[in-house]
Amino acid sequence: MNAVSRSVPRGLAARLALPAGALAAVAGAFAYVGAVDPNEPGHYPACPLLRLTGLYCPGCGGLRSAHAVAHGDLPAALQANAPAVLGYAAFAVLWTVWVTRAARGKPLRIDPGPVLLWSLGALVLVFTVVRNLPFGGWLHP
């Protein structure tokens, strides 16, 4: 048996190790944000864009959103940062697909294509602009 064949994982546990590690990291992050409330000042650094310009970036409210998700408060999570909640849901779907494919011994291939990537970028840009306009106050975190 050569060194290459010994390093190739073959069992189900080996195939699921990477998705399990990713889930553990995300669960740990959510557990930390769920325990340390971002609504209380001093626990997390302020957004540099908000601090320097007074403008909300697309990620502003993401920690508050994660905190609300960790506590099962979906309306508060959506109010804090709706795109972040969609990102959490997208991660859950992609992780489930990843685990299913890994369990079957198939690689995960994600090829979103330029149309989808440009569309997502445009939606994030529109969200960012609207949340910083006077009539977009309902999108403030």
mmCIF file of N, CA and C in Angstrom:
data_model
loop_
_atom_site.group_PDB
_atom_site.id
_atom_site.type_symbol
_atom_site.label_atom_id
_atom_site.label_comp_id
_atom_site.label_asym_id
_atom_site.label_seq_id
_atom_site.Cartn_x
_atom_site.Cartn_y
_atom_site.Cartn_z
ATOM 1 N N MET A 1 0.851 -1.172 0.000
ATOM 2 C CA MET A 1 0.000 0.000 0.000
ATOM 3 C C MET A 1 0.901 1.241 0.000
ATOM 4 N N ASN A 2 0.698 2.130 -0.964
ATOM 5 C CA ASN A 2 1.542 3.318 -1.021
ATOM 6 C C ASN A 2 0.933 4.459 -0.197
ATOM 7 N N ALA A 3 1.664 5.558 -0.082
ATOM 8 C CA ALA A 3 1.240 6.676 0.758
ATOM 9 C C ALA A 3 -0.033 7.327 0.227
ATOM 10 N N VAL A 4 -0.228 7.352 -1.081
ATOM 11 C CA VAL A 4 -1.406 7.997 -1.654
ATOM 12 C C VAL A 4 -2.661 7.222 -1.300
ATOM 13 N N SER A 5 -2.640 5.912 -1.430
ATOM 14 C CA SER A 5 -3.842 5.125 -1.156
ATOM 15 C C SER A 5 -4.193 5.120 0.332
ATOM 16 N N ARG A 6 -3.201 5.289 1.210
ATOM 17 C CA ARG A 6 -3.492 5.357 2.639
ATOM 18 C C ARG A 6 -4.134 6.675 3.022
ATOM 19 N N SER A 7 -3.895 7.749 2.272
ATOM 20 C CA SER A 7 -4.424 9.059 2.644
ATOM 21 C C SER A 7 -5.814 9.317 2.059
ATOM 22 N N VAL A 8 -6.311 8.444 1.204
ATOM 23 C CA VAL A 8 -7.623 8.648 0.592
ATOM 24 C C VAL A 8 -8.703 8.100 1.532
ATOM 25 N N PRO A 9 -9.609 8.981 2.026
ATOM 26 C CA PRO A 9 -10.655 8.501 2.911
ATOM 27 C C PRO A 9 -11.683 7.676 2.143
ATOM 28 N N ARG A 10 -12.131 6.580 2.746
ATOM 29 C CA ARG A 10 -13.059 5.703 2.044
ATOM 30 C C ARG A 10 -14.357 5.481 2.796
ATOM 31 N N GLY A 11 -14.355 5.580 4.105
ATOM 32 C CA GLY A 11 -15.540 5.257 4.886
ATOM 33 C C GLY A 11 -16.528 6.405 4.952
ATOM 34 N N LEU A 12 -17.741 6.059 5.373
ATOM 35 C CA LEU A 12 -18.800 7.060 5.512
ATOM 36 C C LEU A 12 -18.402 8.142 6.510
ATOM 37 N N ALA A 13 -17.812 7.750 7.613
ATOM 38 C CA ALA A 13 -17.408 8.736 8.625
ATOM 39 C C ALA A 13 -16.387 9.715 8.058
ATOM 40 N N ALA A 14 -15.469 9.222 7.261
ATOM 41 C CA ALA A 14 -14.465 10.102 6.659
ATOM 42 C C ALA A 14 -15.108 11.055 5.658
ATOM 43 N N ARG A 15 -16.095 10.576 4.898
ATOM 44 C CA ARG A 15 -16.764 11.434 3.911
ATOM 45 C C ARG A 15 -17.616 12.508 4.581
ATOM 46 N N LEU A 16 -18.114 12.216 5.771
ATOM 47 C CA LEU A 16 -18.972 13.174 6.478
ATOM 48 C C LEU A 16 -18.204 14.069 7.435
ATOM 49 N N ALA A 17 -16.903 13.864 7.566
ATOM 50 C CA ALA A 17 -16.111 14.636 8.521
ATOM 51 C C ALA A 17 -16.103 16.130 8.185
ATOM 52 N N LEU A 18 -15.912 16.476 6.930
ATOM 53 C CA LEU A 18 -15.858 17.883 6.555
ATOM 54 C C LEU A 18 -17.207 18.581 6.737
ATOM 55 N N PRO A 19 -18.325 18.008 6.256
ATOM 56 C CA PRO A 19 -19.610 18.659 6.537
ATOM 57 C C PRO A 19 -19.909 18.757 8.032
ATOM 58 N N ALA A 20 -19.524 17.738 8.790
ATOM 59 C CA ALA A 20 -19.749 17.785 10.239
ATOM 60 C C ALA A 20 -18.915 18.897 10.879
ATOM 61 N N GLY A 21 -17.693 19.064 10.416
ATOM 62 C CA GLY A 21 -16.849 20.144 10.929
ATOM 63 C C GLY A 21 -17.411 21.514 10.605
ATOM 64 N N ALA A 22 -17.921 21.668 9.380
ATOM 65 C CA ALA A 22 -18.528 22.945 8.988
ATOM 66 C C ALA A 22 -19.758 23.237 9.844
ATOM 67 N N LEU A 23 -20.584 22.212 10.067
ATOM 68 C CA LEU A 23 -21.770 22.398 10.902
ATOM 69 C C LEU A 23 -21.372 22.743 12.333
ATOM 70 N N ALA A 24 -20.356 22.097 12.851
ATOM 71 C CA ALA A 24 -19.902 22.387 14.218
ATOM 72 C C ALA A 24 -19.423 23.832 14.335
ATOM 73 N N ALA A 25 -18.706 24.311 13.324
ATOM 74 C CA ALA A 25 -18.222 25.695 13.353
ATOM 75 C C ALA A 25 -19.384 26.689 13.311
ATOM 76 N N VAL A 26 -20.344 26.453 12.428
ATOM 77 C CA VAL A 26 -21.492 27.355 12.311
ATOM 78 C C VAL A 26 -22.350 27.289 13.575
ATOM 79 N N ALA A 27 -22.571 26.083 14.089
ATOM 80 C CA ALA A 27 -23.355 25.942 15.323
ATOM 81 C C ALA A 27 -22.651 26.632 16.487
ATOM 82 N N GLY A 28 -21.336 26.521 16.545
ATOM 83 C CA GLY A 28 -20.585 27.203 17.598
ATOM 84 C C GLY A 28 -20.707 28.715 17.498
ATOM 85 N N ALA A 29 -20.637 29.226 16.276
ATOM 86 C CA ALA A 29 -20.780 30.671 16.075
ATOM 87 C C ALA A 29 -22.176 31.137 16.483
ATOM 88 N N PHE A 30 -23.205 30.378 16.072
ATOM 89 C CA PHE A 30 -24.574 30.748 16.447
ATOM 90 C C PHE A 30 -24.773 30.638 17.957
ATOM 91 N N ALA A 31 -24.173 29.640 18.575
ATOM 92 C CA ALA A 31 -24.282 29.488 20.032
ATOM 93 C C ALA A 31 -23.644 30.683 20.741
ATOM 94 N N TYR A 32 -22.489 31.117 20.248
ATOM 95 C CA TYR A 32 -21.823 32.263 20.862
ATOM 96 C C TYR A 32 -22.662 33.527 20.700
ATOM 97 N N VAL A 33 -23.147 33.774 19.474
ATOM 98 C CA VAL A 33 -23.957 34.978 19.236
ATOM 99 C C VAL A 33 -25.282 34.873 19.988
ATOM 100 N N GLY A 34 -25.794 33.665 20.140
ATOM 101 C CA GLY A 34 -27.019 33.490 20.911
ATOM 102 C C GLY A 34 -26.811 33.772 22.391
ATOM 103 N N ALA A 35 -25.618 33.495 22.892
ATOM 104 C CA ALA A 35 -25.323 33.711 24.315
ATOM 105 C C ALA A 35 -24.874 35.137 24.615
ATOM 106 N N VAL A 36 -24.166 35.757 23.685
ATOM 107 C CA VAL A 36 -23.636 37.111 23.884
ATOM 108 C C VAL A 36 -24.451 38.067 23.013
ATOM 109 N N ASP A 37 -25.375 38.764 23.630
ATOM 110 C CA ASP A 37 -26.352 39.593 22.926
ATOM 111 C C ASP A 37 -25.700 40.776 22.204
ATOM 112 N N PRO A 38 -25.823 40.827 20.859
ATOM 113 C CA PRO A 38 -25.263 41.965 20.125
ATOM 114 C C PRO A 38 -26.062 43.252 20.310
ATOM 115 N N ASN A 39 -27.237 43.176 20.927
ATOM 116 C CA ASN A 39 -28.026 44.380 21.190
ATOM 117 C C ASN A 39 -27.478 45.178 22.363
ATOM 118 N N GLU A 40 -26.624 44.554 23.161
ATOM 119 C CA GLU A 40 -25.992 45.257 24.277
ATOM 120 C C GLU A 40 -24.653 45.812 23.804
ATOM 121 N N PRO A 41 -24.415 47.096 23.992
ATOM 122 C CA PRO A 41 -23.166 47.692 23.505
ATOM 123 C C PRO A 41 -21.932 47.132 24.209
ATOM 124 N N GLY A 42 -20.841 47.097 23.456
ATOM 125 C CA GLY A 42 -19.561 46.706 24.017
ATOM 126 C C GLY A 42 -19.169 45.263 23.792
ATOM 127 N N HIS A 43 -20.063 44.429 23.280
ATOM 128 C CA HIS A 43 -19.722 43.025 23.068
ATOM 129 C C HIS A 43 -19.058 42.771 21.721
ATOM 130 N N TYR A 44 -19.405 43.541 20.725
ATOM 131 C CA TYR A 44 -18.885 43.352 19.375
ATOM 132 C C TYR A 44 -18.440 44.709 18.838
ATOM 133 N N PRO A 45 -17.474 44.720 17.928
ATOM 134 C CA PRO A 45 -17.070 46.007 17.345
ATOM 135 C C PRO A 45 -18.180 46.568 16.449
ATOM 136 N N ALA A 46 -18.227 47.876 16.362
ATOM 137 C CA ALA A 46 -19.217 48.528 15.507
ATOM 138 C C ALA A 46 -18.814 48.370 14.043
ATOM 139 N N CYS A 47 -19.793 48.428 13.174
ATOM 140 C CA CYS A 47 -19.534 48.359 11.732
ATOM 141 C C CYS A 47 -18.685 49.568 11.336
ATOM 142 N N PRO A 48 -17.543 49.334 10.681
ATOM 143 C CA PRO A 48 -16.680 50.471 10.314
ATOM 144 C C PRO A 48 -17.370 51.433 9.340
ATOM 145 N N LEU A 49 -18.139 50.919 8.393
ATOM 146 C CA LEU A 49 -18.828 51.805 7.446
ATOM 147 C C LEU A 49 -19.852 52.661 8.175
ATOM 148 N N LEU A 50 -20.615 52.066 9.074
ATOM 149 C CA LEU A 50 -21.609 52.821 9.833
ATOM 150 C C LEU A 50 -20.932 53.860 10.720
ATOM 151 N N ARG A 51 -19.834 53.478 11.338
ATOM 152 C CA ARG A 51 -19.131 54.396 12.234
ATOM 153 C C ARG A 51 -18.536 55.579 11.455
ATOM 154 N N LEU A 52 -17.966 55.311 10.276
ATOM 155 C CA LEU A 52 -17.300 56.377 9.519
ATOM 156 C C LEU A 52 -18.255 57.235 8.700
ATOM 157 N N THR A 53 -19.317 56.631 8.152
ATOM 158 C CA THR A 53 -20.180 57.363 7.227
ATOM 159 C C THR A 53 -21.620 57.522 7.696
ATOM 160 N N GLY A 54 -22.042 56.714 8.648
ATOM 161 C CA GLY A 54 -23.434 56.740 9.070
ATOM 162 C C GLY A 54 -24.339 55.926 8.160
ATOM 163 N N LEU A 55 -23.749 55.218 7.194
ATOM 164 C CA LEU A 55 -24.527 54.392 6.265
ATOM 165 C C LEU A 55 -24.514 52.941 6.718
ATOM 166 N N TYR A 56 -25.654 52.283 6.518
ATOM 167 C CA TYR A 56 -25.755 50.866 6.842
ATOM 168 C C TYR A 56 -25.217 50.032 5.688
ATOM 169 N N CYS A 57 -24.309 49.097 5.994
ATOM 170 C CA CYS A 57 -23.806 48.185 4.971
ATOM 171 C C CYS A 57 -24.788 47.020 4.855
ATOM 172 N N PRO A 58 -24.622 46.139 3.870
ATOM 173 C CA PRO A 58 -25.559 45.024 3.749
ATOM 174 C C PRO A 58 -25.488 44.052 4.920
ATOM 175 N N GLY A 59 -24.391 44.064 5.665
ATOM 176 C CA GLY A 59 -24.259 43.155 6.797
ATOM 177 C C GLY A 59 -24.718 43.742 8.121
ATOM 178 N N CYS A 60 -24.988 45.041 8.163
ATOM 179 C CA CYS A 60 -25.430 45.662 9.417
ATOM 180 C C CYS A 60 -26.712 44.983 9.897
ATOM 181 N N GLY A 61 -26.698 44.573 11.142
ATOM 182 C CA GLY A 61 -27.837 43.866 11.714
ATOM 183 C C GLY A 61 -27.715 42.360 11.607
ATOM 184 N N GLY A 62 -26.658 41.877 10.953
ATOM 185 C CA GLY A 62 -26.487 40.439 10.779
ATOM 186 C C GLY A 62 -26.299 39.695 12.091
ATOM 187 N N LEU A 63 -25.538 40.279 13.024
ATOM 188 C CA LEU A 63 -25.358 39.631 14.332
ATOM 189 C C LEU A 63 -26.658 39.640 15.120
ATOM 190 N N ARG A 64 -27.397 40.744 15.054
ATOM 191 C CA ARG A 64 -28.697 40.792 15.743
ATOM 192 C C ARG A 64 -29.656 39.780 15.132
ATOM 193 N N SER A 65 -29.557 39.631 13.810
ATOM 194 C CA SER A 65 -30.380 38.649 13.113
ATOM 195 C C SER A 65 -30.024 37.231 13.553
ATOM 196 N N ALA A 66 -28.741 36.935 13.633
ATOM 197 C CA ALA A 66 -28.295 35.611 14.079
ATOM 198 C C ALA A 66 -28.715 35.357 15.524
ATOM 199 N N HIS A 67 -28.638 36.391 16.367
ATOM 200 C CA HIS A 67 -29.063 36.259 17.755
ATOM 201 C C HIS A 67 -30.552 35.916 17.818
ATOM 202 N N ALA A 68 -31.356 36.598 17.013
ATOM 203 C CA ALA A 68 -32.793 36.331 17.002
ATOM 204 C C ALA A 68 -33.087 34.925 16.477
ATOM 205 N N VAL A 69 -32.362 34.487 15.444
ATOM 206 C CA VAL A 69 -32.544 33.126 14.924
ATOM 207 C C VAL A 69 -32.179 32.106 15.995
ATOM 208 N N ALA A 70 -31.102 32.354 16.710
ATOM 209 C CA ALA A 70 -30.674 31.434 17.765
ATOM 210 C C ALA A 70 -31.721 31.316 18.865
ATOM 211 N N HIS A 71 -32.520 32.361 19.031
ATOM 212 C CA HIS A 71 -33.565 32.347 20.048
ATOM 213 C C HIS A 71 -34.936 32.025 19.459
ATOM 214 N N GLY A 72 -34.976 31.671 18.172
ATOM 215 C CA GLY A 72 -36.234 31.270 17.541
ATOM 216 C C GLY A 72 -37.177 32.412 17.233
ATOM 217 N N ASP A 73 -36.679 33.636 17.183
ATOM 218 C CA ASP A 73 -37.523 34.804 16.916
ATOM 219 C C ASP A 73 -37.355 35.237 15.458
ATOM 220 N N LEU A 74 -38.066 34.565 14.558
ATOM 221 C CA LEU A 74 -37.931 34.836 13.127
ATOM 222 C C LEU A 74 -38.355 36.251 12.737
ATOM 223 N N PRO A 75 -39.468 36.806 13.255
ATOM 224 C CA PRO A 75 -39.809 38.191 12.888
ATOM 225 C C PRO A 75 -38.706 39.193 13.251
ATOM 226 N N ALA A 76 -38.117 39.053 14.424
ATOM 227 C CA ALA A 76 -37.032 39.964 14.811
ATOM 228 C C ALA A 76 -35.811 39.754 13.930
ATOM 229 N N ALA A 77 -35.533 38.510 13.570
ATOM 230 C CA ALA A 77 -34.393 38.221 12.695
ATOM 231 C C ALA A 77 -34.592 38.856 11.331
ATOM 232 N N LEU A 78 -35.787 38.740 10.785
ATOM 233 C CA LEU A 78 -36.073 39.336 9.473
ATOM 234 C C LEU A 78 -36.005 40.854 9.536
ATOM 235 N N GLN A 79 -36.456 41.439 10.637
ATOM 236 C CA GLN A 79 -36.407 42.891 10.774
ATOM 237 C C GLN A 79 -34.972 43.381 10.894
ATOM 238 N N ALA A 80 -34.121 42.630 11.562
ATOM 239 C CA ALA A 80 -32.729 43.050 11.749
ATOM 240 C C ALA A 80 -31.953 42.996 10.442
ATOM 241 N N ASN A 81 -32.117 41.926 9.667
ATOM 242 C CA ASN A 81 -31.425 41.805 8.385
ATOM 243 C C ASN A 81 -32.012 40.617 7.622
ATOM 244 N N ALA A 82 -33.004 40.885 6.797
ATOM 245 C CA ALA A 82 -33.694 39.827 6.049
ATOM 246 C C ALA A 82 -32.759 39.056 5.112
ATOM 247 N N PRO A 83 -31.855 39.711 4.376
ATOM 248 C CA PRO A 83 -30.943 38.935 3.526
ATOM 249 C C PRO A 83 -30.060 37.975 4.317
ATOM 250 N N ALA A 84 -29.706 38.342 5.537
ATOM 251 C CA ALA A 84 -28.905 37.433 6.361
ATOM 252 C C ALA A 84 -29.700 36.174 6.683
ATOM 253 N N VAL A 85 -30.985 36.331 6.987
ATOM 254 C CA VAL A 85 -31.835 35.176 7.277
ATOM 255 C C VAL A 85 -31.922 34.282 6.043
ATOM 256 N N LEU A 86 -32.042 34.888 4.874
ATOM 257 C CA LEU A 86 -32.050 34.104 3.637
ATOM 258 C C LEU A 86 -30.714 33.383 3.459
ATOM 259 N N GLY A 87 -29.630 34.022 3.855
ATOM 260 C CA GLY A 87 -28.318 33.383 3.796
ATOM 261 C C GLY A 87 -28.215 32.204 4.739
ATOM 262 N N TYR A 88 -28.797 32.341 5.941
ATOM 263 C CA TYR A 88 -28.788 31.218 6.884
ATOM 264 C C TYR A 88 -29.573 30.043 6.302
ATOM 265 N N ALA A 89 -30.722 30.353 5.691
ATOM 266 C CA ALA A 89 -31.542 29.293 5.085
ATOM 267 C C ALA A 89 -30.811 28.654 3.909
ATOM 268 N N ALA A 90 -30.137 29.473 3.097
ATOM 269 C CA ALA A 90 -29.381 28.935 1.962
ATOM 270 C C ALA A 90 -28.259 28.024 2.453
ATOM 271 N N PHE A 91 -27.594 28.415 3.542
ATOM 272 C CA PHE A 91 -26.554 27.553 4.108
ATOM 273 C C PHE A 91 -27.145 26.218 4.531
ATOM 274 N N ALA A 92 -28.303 26.252 5.190
ATOM 275 C CA ALA A 92 -28.933 25.006 5.654
ATOM 276 C C ALA A 92 -29.250 24.082 4.474
ATOM 277 N N VAL A 93 -29.777 24.660 3.398
ATOM 278 C CA VAL A 93 -30.107 23.851 2.214
ATOM 279 C C VAL A 93 -28.836 23.292 1.586
ATOM 280 N N LEU A 94 -27.833 24.143 1.385
ATOM 281 C CA LEU A 94 -26.585 23.681 0.779
ATOM 282 C C LEU A 94 -25.883 22.647 1.649
ATOM 283 N N TRP A 95 -25.925 22.832 2.959
ATOM 284 C CA TRP A 95 -25.298 21.868 3.855
ATOM 285 C C TRP A 95 -26.010 20.519 3.757
ATOM 286 N N THR A 96 -27.336 20.538 3.673
ATOM 287 C CA THR A 96 -28.099 19.290 3.549
ATOM 288 C C THR A 96 -27.756 18.573 2.249
ATOM 289 N N VAL A 97 -27.655 19.323 1.158
ATOM 290 C CA VAL A 97 -27.257 18.734 -0.124
ATOM 291 C C VAL A 97 -25.845 18.169 -0.019
ATOM 292 N N TRP A 98 -24.960 18.902 0.634
ATOM 293 C CA TRP A 98 -23.570 18.467 0.806
ATOM 294 C C TRP A 98 -23.513 17.145 1.568
ATOM 295 N N VAL A 99 -24.245 17.041 2.671
ATOM 296 C CA VAL A 99 -24.247 15.815 3.466
ATOM 297 C C VAL A 99 -24.822 14.653 2.665
ATOM 298 N N THR A 100 -25.908 14.907 1.965
ATOM 299 C CA THR A 100 -26.530 13.843 1.169
ATOM 300 C C THR A 100 -25.571 13.330 0.109
ATOM 301 N N ARG A 101 -24.924 14.245 -0.598
ATOM 302 C CA ARG A 101 -23.988 13.835 -1.643
ATOM 303 C C ARG A 101 -22.754 13.155 -1.048
ATOM 304 N N ALA A 102 -22.265 13.676 0.074
ATOM 305 C CA ALA A 102 -21.095 13.065 0.713
ATOM 306 C C ALA A 102 -21.422 11.648 1.185
ATOM 307 N N ALA A 103 -22.615 11.444 1.726
ATOM 308 C CA ALA A 103 -23.005 10.117 2.198
ATOM 309 C C ALA A 103 -23.073 9.120 1.040
ATOM 310 N N ARG A 104 -23.400 9.635 -0.130
ATOM 311 C CA ARG A 104 -23.472 8.771 -1.314
ATOM 312 C C ARG A 104 -22.134 8.648 -2.029
ATOM 313 N N GLY A 105 -21.117 9.339 -1.525
ATOM 314 C CA GLY A 105 -19.790 9.271 -2.124
ATOM 315 C C GLY A 105 -19.628 10.157 -3.344
ATOM 316 N N LYS A 106 -20.498 11.156 -3.498
ATOM 317 C CA LYS A 106 -20.425 12.065 -4.653
ATOM 318 C C LYS A 106 -19.911 13.423 -4.194
ATOM 319 N N PRO A 107 -19.142 14.097 -5.036
ATOM 320 C CA PRO A 107 -18.642 15.420 -4.650
ATOM 321 C C PRO A 107 -19.743 16.483 -4.761
ATOM 322 N N LEU A 108 -19.588 17.535 -3.982
ATOM 323 C CA LEU A 108 -20.511 18.667 -4.059
ATOM 324 C C LEU A 108 -19.995 19.616 -5.125
ATOM 325 N N ARG A 109 -20.798 19.856 -6.118
ATOM 326 C CA ARG A 109 -20.432 20.793 -7.184
ATOM 327 C C ARG A 109 -21.450 21.912 -7.205
ATOM 328 N N ILE A 110 -20.980 23.117 -6.942
ATOM 329 C CA ILE A 110 -21.846 24.289 -6.977
ATOM 330 C C ILE A 110 -21.324 25.202 -8.069
ATOM 331 N N ASP A 111 -22.127 25.412 -9.077
ATOM 332 C CA ASP A 111 -21.754 26.283 -10.187
ATOM 333 C C ASP A 111 -22.929 27.219 -10.466
ATOM 334 N N PRO A 112 -23.021 28.321 -9.691
ATOM 335 C CA PRO A 112 -24.202 29.168 -9.799
ATOM 336 C C PRO A 112 -24.351 29.902 -11.125
ATOM 337 N N GLY A 113 -23.290 30.144 -11.835
ATOM 338 C CA GLY A 113 -23.392 30.846 -13.109
ATOM 339 C C GLY A 113 -23.416 32.351 -12.929
ATOM 340 N N PRO A 114 -23.005 33.063 -13.960
ATOM 341 C CA PRO A 114 -22.888 34.520 -13.839
ATOM 342 C C PRO A 114 -24.226 35.229 -13.671
ATOM 343 N N VAL A 115 -25.295 34.732 -14.267
ATOM 344 C CA VAL A 115 -26.590 35.413 -14.150
ATOM 345 C C VAL A 115 -27.052 35.419 -12.698
ATOM 346 N N LEU A 116 -26.959 34.278 -12.029
ATOM 347 C CA LEU A 116 -27.366 34.204 -10.629
ATOM 348 C C LEU A 116 -26.471 35.072 -9.751
ATOM 349 N N LEU A 117 -25.167 35.036 -9.984
ATOM 350 C CA LEU A 117 -24.252 35.837 -9.168
ATOM 351 C C LEU A 117 -24.494 37.336 -9.352
ATOM 352 N N TRP A 118 -24.679 37.773 -10.588
ATOM 353 C CA TRP A 118 -24.963 39.182 -10.840
ATOM 354 C C TRP A 118 -26.312 39.582 -10.246
ATOM 355 N N SER A 119 -27.284 38.691 -10.318
ATOM 356 C CA SER A 119 -28.602 38.981 -9.748
ATOM 357 C C SER A 119 -28.525 39.126 -8.238
ATOM 358 N N LEU A 120 -27.811 38.214 -7.585
ATOM 359 C CA LEU A 120 -27.646 38.319 -6.136
ATOM 360 C C LEU A 120 -26.910 39.604 -5.759
ATOM 361 N N GLY A 121 -25.870 39.928 -6.514
ATOM 362 C CA GLY A 121 -25.141 41.175 -6.262
ATOM 363 C C GLY A 121 -26.031 42.394 -6.423
ATOM 364 N N ALA A 122 -26.873 42.388 -7.454
ATOM 365 C CA ALA A 122 -27.791 43.504 -7.688
ATOM 366 C C ALA A 122 -28.809 43.615 -6.554
ATOM 367 N N LEU A 123 -29.320 42.481 -6.077
ATOM 368 C CA LEU A 123 -30.283 42.508 -4.972
ATOM 369 C C LEU A 123 -29.642 43.054 -3.698
ATOM 370 N N VAL A 124 -28.410 42.660 -3.419
ATOM 371 C CA VAL A 124 -27.715 43.168 -2.230
ATOM 372 C C VAL A 124 -27.468 44.667 -2.375
ATOM 373 N N LEU A 125 -27.113 45.103 -3.573
ATOM 374 C CA LEU A 125 -26.893 46.533 -3.816
ATOM 375 C C LEU A 125 -28.187 47.322 -3.624
ATOM 376 N N VAL A 126 -29.280 46.834 -4.190
ATOM 377 C CA VAL A 126 -30.574 47.520 -4.039
ATOM 378 C C VAL A 126 -30.975 47.556 -2.563
ATOM 379 N N PHE A 127 -30.818 46.437 -1.868
ATOM 380 C CA PHE A 127 -31.128 46.393 -0.430
ATOM 381 C C PHE A 127 -30.312 47.441 0.322
ATOM 382 N N THR A 128 -29.019 47.541 0.006
ATOM 383 C CA THR A 128 -28.141 48.480 0.698
ATOM 384 C C THR A 128 -28.553 49.924 0.424
ATOM 385 N N VAL A 129 -28.859 50.224 -0.821
ATOM 386 C CA VAL A 129 -29.247 51.593 -1.166
ATOM 387 C C VAL A 129 -30.587 51.944 -0.520
ATOM 388 N N VAL A 130 -31.571 51.059 -0.646
ATOM 389 C CA VAL A 130 -32.907 51.355 -0.114
ATOM 390 C C VAL A 130 -32.880 51.506 1.399
ATOM 391 N N ARG A 131 -32.107 50.680 2.093
ATOM 392 C CA ARG A 131 -32.103 50.773 3.552
ATOM 393 C C ARG A 131 -31.449 52.060 4.038
ATOM 394 N N ASN A 132 -30.717 52.762 3.157
ATOM 395 C CA ASN A 132 -30.079 54.021 3.528
ATOM 396 C C ASN A 132 -30.842 55.244 3.047
ATOM 397 N N LEU A 133 -31.959 55.047 2.358
ATOM 398 C CA LEU A 133 -32.791 56.166 1.920
ATOM 399 C C LEU A 133 -33.854 56.457 2.980
ATOM 400 N N PRO A 134 -34.405 57.683 2.973
ATOM 401 C CA PRO A 134 -35.397 58.019 4.003
ATOM 402 C C PRO A 134 -36.600 57.068 4.038
ATOM 403 N N PHE A 135 -37.092 56.634 2.910
ATOM 404 C CA PHE A 135 -38.260 55.740 2.923
ATOM 405 C C PHE A 135 -37.896 54.296 3.229
ATOM 406 N N GLY A 136 -36.607 53.998 3.374
ATOM 407 C CA GLY A 136 -36.167 52.639 3.687
ATOM 408 C C GLY A 136 -35.879 52.433 5.165
ATOM 409 N N GLY A 137 -36.381 53.319 5.998
ATOM 410 C CA GLY A 137 -36.136 53.223 7.431
ATOM 411 C C GLY A 137 -36.608 51.908 8.041
ATOM 412 N N TRP A 138 -37.581 51.282 7.441
ATOM 413 C CA TRP A 138 -38.084 49.997 7.954
ATOM 414 C C TRP A 138 -37.067 48.873 7.759
ATOM 415 N N LEU A 139 -36.001 49.126 6.960
ATOM 416 C CA LEU A 139 -34.944 48.129 6.757
ATOM 417 C C LEU A 139 -33.742 48.359 7.665
ATOM 418 N N HIS A 140 -33.813 49.398 8.504
ATOM 419 C CA HIS A 140 -32.699 49.642 9.428
ATOM 420 C C HIS A 140 -32.647 48.539 10.471
ATOM 421 N N PRO A 141 -31.440 48.129 10.849
ATOM 422 C CA PRO A 141 -31.334 47.093 11.902
ATOM 423 C C PRO A 141 -31.745 47.625 13.262
#
